[in-house]
Amino acid sequence: MDQFVDELFRSGIRLDSDQLRAATAPIVPLIITASPGSGKTTCLICRILFLLKVMRLAANELLAVTFSRKAAEELQTRLQELRFVHPLTVSSLQVGTFHSIFLRFLLRNTHSPITVLSESEAKSLFAKAVALEGLSVGRNRIDELIRIVGVLKNNLIHSDALGAKSRRSKLLQRLYKSYERLKASNCVLDFDDILIQSHRLLTKYPNMRQEMQNQFRYVLVDEFQDTSPVQFELLRLLATPEGNVCVVGDDDQAIYSFRGADPDLMLRMELCFGGVQKITLNTNYRSTDQIIQTADQLIQHHAKRMKKRMVGTNRSGALPLFIRPASQTEEAQYVLQYLGDCVNSDFPSETCAVLYRTHASAVCLLEYLRKNRLTSGQVFLASLATMTLHRAKGLEFDHVALIGVTEGELPHYRALDLRSASARERCIEEERRLLYVGITRARKTLLISAPLRKDGRRVKVSRFVQEMELKK
């Protein structure tokens, strides 16, 4: 063990005590809860190196599942750059998303050719299903309906199991069935079908399941809070009976329920695998203590979460700034002036971002930026990023401005308008997590803005501002 730690040190990797415990834990079901900025990816890399170097697992016996193709590429690149293990060993690792891994599984285990629809092709086919049912539905409504069907499939709910009673649910069931028939007649799959078909084969054919279990002696899953029930079931099938699995994630950063993800799956891990060991990485090395305290105060209002407190490294900075500009135009002027002052010719490498819940919140800012692009300063423009909170996940910036933090925008009106009290509360909790993700993108300074008026009408400040106890 000491030799392994020494090798890490010589490779430039210094782990804190919690990171080291997570990286060198015995081969048992392992849950690593990682707060923002806690070195999650480094810890995951060291866990892989430990399994290869100390536990002597072969590279092709390890399966590492990532949330995106970009994350998979980054993981392999960082392993290659360390030169801790031979490049051929790194290339033998099985790294990829759930979809890429199980597409390879289907290609190996089905005799007919597999054609997977692109997102636009799937939408076109769904629109055809709508037309065949004699319905007239707008493009936005088609996008919403196919999203709902995707969520149902990610929850392993077949069209026959919908239990349609209301007019709306009967319509959804008709479209769901029509869409599935069209795919079958055209011999094509959509993105979700890759996982559905893999689950069906692994459940139905024990020999296939046994072969895959024998192939992978240890499974690691990154961003586990963003997994869906079908992905969880696939993981359970792979890791049974030994339970040689390590999941890394943070239920406080679960923001993809609209795609079928279920943050409660992190809590269910202990029920599905015996002898689970839990390790929390709660030290944020990214942000100042003031930003960390603001984020932690917000997320503590969650009723159902894994108990933890994010802590900093005694790196002091300015208190987060809260403003209530008179309008969105005034908001744009103030925010861009603020960030421009943060990033000037003295600090050309500083990065900054404007983050927002929806594109509607950023219309005025982006228009103001376009009109004043020649006077904003080239250094500032080169360092400025504008994006939704969902897109900002996994990124970090020196200076962050969060705009449009008002009721109806964050939390979004769709969450507030839900009839079911329990569904409404679940959605509001996800909106809170979304703001938490946004706050923890900031390294040095944070500005939160809630304009008094939007599109000429007065709007209330977000309830989350009160939870953080921010004052103008």
JSON list of C-alpha atoms in Angstrom, two decimals, residues 358-446:
[
{"chain": "A", "resi": 358, "resn": "THR", "atom": "CA", "xyz": [-33.84, 29.02, -19.41]},
{"chain": "A", "resi": 359, "resn": "HIS", "atom": "CA", "xyz": [-32.83, 30.89, -22.54]},
{"chain": "A", "resi": 360, "resn": "ALA", "atom": "CA", "xyz": [-35.75, 33.29, -21.98]},
{"chain": "A", "resi": 361, "resn": "SER", "atom": "CA", "xyz": [-33.91, 34.70, -18.96]},
{"chain": "A", "resi": 362, "resn": "ALA", "atom": "CA", "xyz": [-30.89, 35.58, -21.09]},
{"chain": "A", "resi": 363, "resn": "VAL", "atom": "CA", "xyz": [-32.56, 37.26, -24.09]},
{"chain": "A", "resi": 364, "resn": "CYS", "atom": "CA", "xyz": [-31.94, 40.81, -22.84]},
{"chain": "A", "resi": 365, "resn": "LEU", "atom": "CA", "xyz": [-28.39, 40.06, -21.74]},
{"chain": "A", "resi": 366, "resn": "LEU", "atom": "CA", "xyz": [-27.39, 38.39, -25.00]},
{"chain": "A", "resi": 367, "resn": "GLU", "atom": "CA", "xyz": [-28.96, 41.19, -27.02]},
{"chain": "A", "resi": 368, "resn": "TYR", "atom": "CA", "xyz": [-27.21, 43.83, -24.93]},
{"chain": "A", "resi": 369, "resn": "LEU", "atom": "CA", "xyz": [-23.93, 41.93, -25.36]},
{"chain": "A", "resi": 370, "resn": "ARG", "atom": "CA", "xyz": [-24.42, 41.78, -29.14]},
{"chain": "A", "resi": 371, "resn": "LYS", "atom": "CA", "xyz": [-25.11, 45.49, -29.42]},
{"chain": "A", "resi": 372, "resn": "ASN", "atom": "CA", "xyz": [-22.17, 46.47, -27.23]},
{"chain": "A", "resi": 373, "resn": "ARG", "atom": "CA", "xyz": [-19.65, 43.87, -28.32]},
{"chain": "A", "resi": 374, "resn": "LEU", "atom": "CA", "xyz": [-17.23, 46.54, -29.60]},
{"chain": "A", "resi": 375, "resn": "THR", "atom": "CA", "xyz": [-17.16, 48.40, -26.29]},
{"chain": "A", "resi": 376, "resn": "SER", "atom": "CA", "xyz": [-17.17, 45.48, -23.83]},
{"chain": "A", "resi": 377, "resn": "GLY", "atom": "CA", "xyz": [-13.47, 44.78, -24.18]},
{"chain": "A", "resi": 378, "resn": "GLN", "atom": "CA", "xyz": [-11.86, 41.94, -26.13]},
{"chain": "A", "resi": 379, "resn": "VAL", "atom": "CA", "xyz": [-10.20, 40.37, -23.08]},
{"chain": "A", "resi": 380, "resn": "PHE", "atom": "CA", "xyz": [-13.58, 40.21, -21.33]},
{"chain": "A", "resi": 381, "resn": "LEU", "atom": "CA", "xyz": [-15.41, 38.78, -24.36]},
{"chain": "A", "resi": 382, "resn": "ALA", "atom": "CA", "xyz": [-12.79, 36.07, -24.83]},
{"chain": "A", "resi": 383, "resn": "SER", "atom": "CA", "xyz": [-13.23, 34.89, -21.25]},
{"chain": "A", "resi": 384, "resn": "LEU", "atom": "CA", "xyz": [-17.04, 35.11, -21.02]},
{"chain": "A", "resi": 385, "resn": "ALA", "atom": "CA", "xyz": [-19.32, 32.07, -21.28]},
{"chain": "A", "resi": 386, "resn": "THR", "atom": "CA", "xyz": [-23.12, 32.16, -21.32]},
{"chain": "A", "resi": 387, "resn": "MET", "atom": "CA", "xyz": [-25.12, 28.97, -20.81]},
{"chain": "A", "resi": 388, "resn": "THR", "atom": "CA", "xyz": [-28.00, 27.25, -19.04]},
{"chain": "A", "resi": 389, "resn": "LEU", "atom": "CA", "xyz": [-27.47, 25.76, -15.61]},
{"chain": "A", "resi": 390, "resn": "HIS", "atom": "CA", "xyz": [-27.84, 22.26, -17.04]},
{"chain": "A", "resi": 391, "resn": "ARG", "atom": "CA", "xyz": [-25.05, 22.88, -19.54]},
{"chain": "A", "resi": 392, "resn": "ALA", "atom": "CA", "xyz": [-22.79, 24.25, -16.79]},
{"chain": "A", "resi": 393, "resn": "LYS", "atom": "CA", "xyz": [-22.75, 20.92, -14.93]},
{"chain": "A", "resi": 394, "resn": "GLY", "atom": "CA", "xyz": [-19.17, 19.70, -14.62]},
{"chain": "A", "resi": 395, "resn": "LEU", "atom": "CA", "xyz": [-17.64, 23.09, -15.48]},
{"chain": "A", "resi": 396, "resn": "GLU", "atom": "CA", "xyz": [-16.06, 25.76, -13.29]},
{"chain": "A", "resi": 397, "resn": "PHE", "atom": "CA", "xyz": [-15.26, 29.46, -13.63]},
{"chain": "A", "resi": 398, "resn": "ASP", "atom": "CA", "xyz": [-13.44, 32.09, -11.61]},
{"chain": "A", "resi": 399, "resn": "HIS", "atom": "CA", "xyz": [-16.43, 34.44, -11.59]},
{"chain": "A", "resi": 400, "resn": "VAL", "atom": "CA", "xyz": [-20.10, 33.46, -11.96]},
{"chain": "A", "resi": 401, "resn": "ALA", "atom": "CA", "xyz": [-23.27, 35.51, -12.33]},
{"chain": "A", "resi": 402, "resn": "LEU", "atom": "CA", "xyz": [-26.63, 33.77, -11.92]},
{"chain": "A", "resi": 403, "resn": "ILE", "atom": "CA", "xyz": [-29.43, 35.78, -13.51]},
{"chain": "A", "resi": 404, "resn": "GLY", "atom": "CA", "xyz": [-33.24, 35.54, -13.40]},
{"chain": "A", "resi": 405, "resn": "VAL", "atom": "CA", "xyz": [-33.39, 33.99, -9.92]},
{"chain": "A", "resi": 406, "resn": "THR", "atom": "CA", "xyz": [-37.11, 34.68, -9.50]},
{"chain": "A", "resi": 407, "resn": "GLU", "atom": "CA", "xyz": [-40.26, 32.70, -8.76]},
{"chain": "A", "resi": 408, "resn": "GLY", "atom": "CA", "xyz": [-41.51, 31.11, -11.97]},
{"chain": "A", "resi": 409, "resn": "GLU", "atom": "CA", "xyz": [-38.02, 31.00, -13.43]},
{"chain": "A", "resi": 410, "resn": "LEU", "atom": "CA", "xyz": [-36.04, 29.31, -10.62]},
{"chain": "A", "resi": 411, "resn": "PRO", "atom": "CA", "xyz": [-38.01, 27.43, -9.41]},
{"chain": "A", "resi": 412, "resn": "HIS", "atom": "CA", "xyz": [-39.57, 27.12, -12.85]},
{"chain": "A", "resi": 413, "resn": "TYR", "atom": "CA", "xyz": [-43.31, 27.68, -13.26]},
{"chain": "A", "resi": 414, "resn": "ARG", "atom": "CA", "xyz": [-43.77, 24.10, -14.50]},
{"chain": "A", "resi": 415, "resn": "ALA", "atom": "CA", "xyz": [-42.67, 22.85, -11.10]},
{"chain": "A", "resi": 416, "resn": "LEU", "atom": "CA", "xyz": [-44.85, 25.34, -9.25]},
{"chain": "A", "resi": 417, "resn": "ASP", "atom": "CA", "xyz": [-47.97, 24.57, -11.32]},
{"chain": "A", "resi": 418, "resn": "LEU", "atom": "CA", "xyz": [-48.07, 20.82, -10.71]},
{"chain": "A", "resi": 419, "resn": "ARG", "atom": "CA", "xyz": [-51.34, 19.72, -9.10]},
{"chain": "A", "resi": 420, "resn": "SER", "atom": "CA", "xyz": [-49.91, 16.89, -7.02]},
{"chain": "A", "resi": 421, "resn": "ALA", "atom": "CA", "xyz": [-48.30, 18.26, -3.85]},
{"chain": "A", "resi": 422, "resn": "SER", "atom": "CA", "xyz": [-45.72, 15.44, -3.73]},
{"chain": "A", "resi": 423, "resn": "ALA", "atom": "CA", "xyz": [-44.80, 15.86, -7.41]},
{"chain": "A", "resi": 424, "resn": "ARG", "atom": "CA", "xyz": [-44.57, 19.62, -6.93]},
{"chain": "A", "resi": 425, "resn": "GLU", "atom": "CA", "xyz": [-42.23, 19.22, -3.96]},
{"chain": "A", "resi": 426, "resn": "ARG", "atom": "CA", "xyz": [-40.00, 16.75, -5.86]},
{"chain": "A", "resi": 427, "resn": "CYS", "atom": "CA", "xyz": [-39.69, 19.18, -8.76]},
{"chain": "A", "resi": 428, "resn": "ILE", "atom": "CA", "xyz": [-38.97, 22.15, -6.49]},
{"chain": "A", "resi": 429, "resn": "GLU", "atom": "CA", "xyz": [-36.24, 20.10, -4.84]},
{"chain": "A", "resi": 430, "resn": "GLU", "atom": "CA", "xyz": [-34.68, 19.46, -8.24]},
{"chain": "A", "resi": 431, "resn": "GLU", "atom": "CA", "xyz": [-34.87, 23.19, -9.00]},
{"chain": "A", "resi": 432, "resn": "ARG", "atom": "CA", "xyz": [-33.01, 23.81, -5.73]},
{"chain": "A", "resi": 433, "resn": "ARG", "atom": "CA", "xyz": [-30.36, 21.28, -6.73]},
{"chain": "A", "resi": 434, "resn": "LEU", "atom": "CA", "xyz": [-30.04, 23.05, -10.08]},
{"chain": "A", "resi": 435, "resn": "LEU", "atom": "CA", "xyz": [-29.28, 26.35, -8.34]},
{"chain": "A", "resi": 436, "resn": "TYR", "atom": "CA", "xyz": [-26.83, 24.51, -6.06]},
{"chain": "A", "resi": 437, "resn": "VAL", "atom": "CA", "xyz": [-25.00, 23.24, -9.14]},
{"chain": "A", "resi": 438, "resn": "GLY", "atom": "CA", "xyz": [-24.85, 26.78, -10.51]},
{"chain": "A", "resi": 439, "resn": "ILE", "atom": "CA", "xyz": [-23.47, 28.28, -7.29]},
{"chain": "A", "resi": 440, "resn": "THR", "atom": "CA", "xyz": [-20.75, 25.65, -6.99]},
{"chain": "A", "resi": 441, "resn": "ARG", "atom": "CA", "xyz": [-19.39, 26.41, -10.46]},
{"chain": "A", "resi": 442, "resn": "ALA", "atom": "CA", "xyz": [-17.81, 29.57, -8.99]},
{"chain": "A", "resi": 443, "resn": "ARG", "atom": "CA", "xyz": [-14.23, 29.62, -7.73]},
{"chain": "A", "resi": 444, "resn": "LYS", "atom": "CA", "xyz": [-13.74, 33.23, -6.56]},
{"chain": "A", "resi": 445, "resn": "THR", "atom": "CA", "xyz": [-16.81, 35.46, -6.84]},
{"chain": "A", "resi": 446, "resn": "LEU", "atom": "CA", "xyz": [-20.55, 34.94, -7.17]}
]
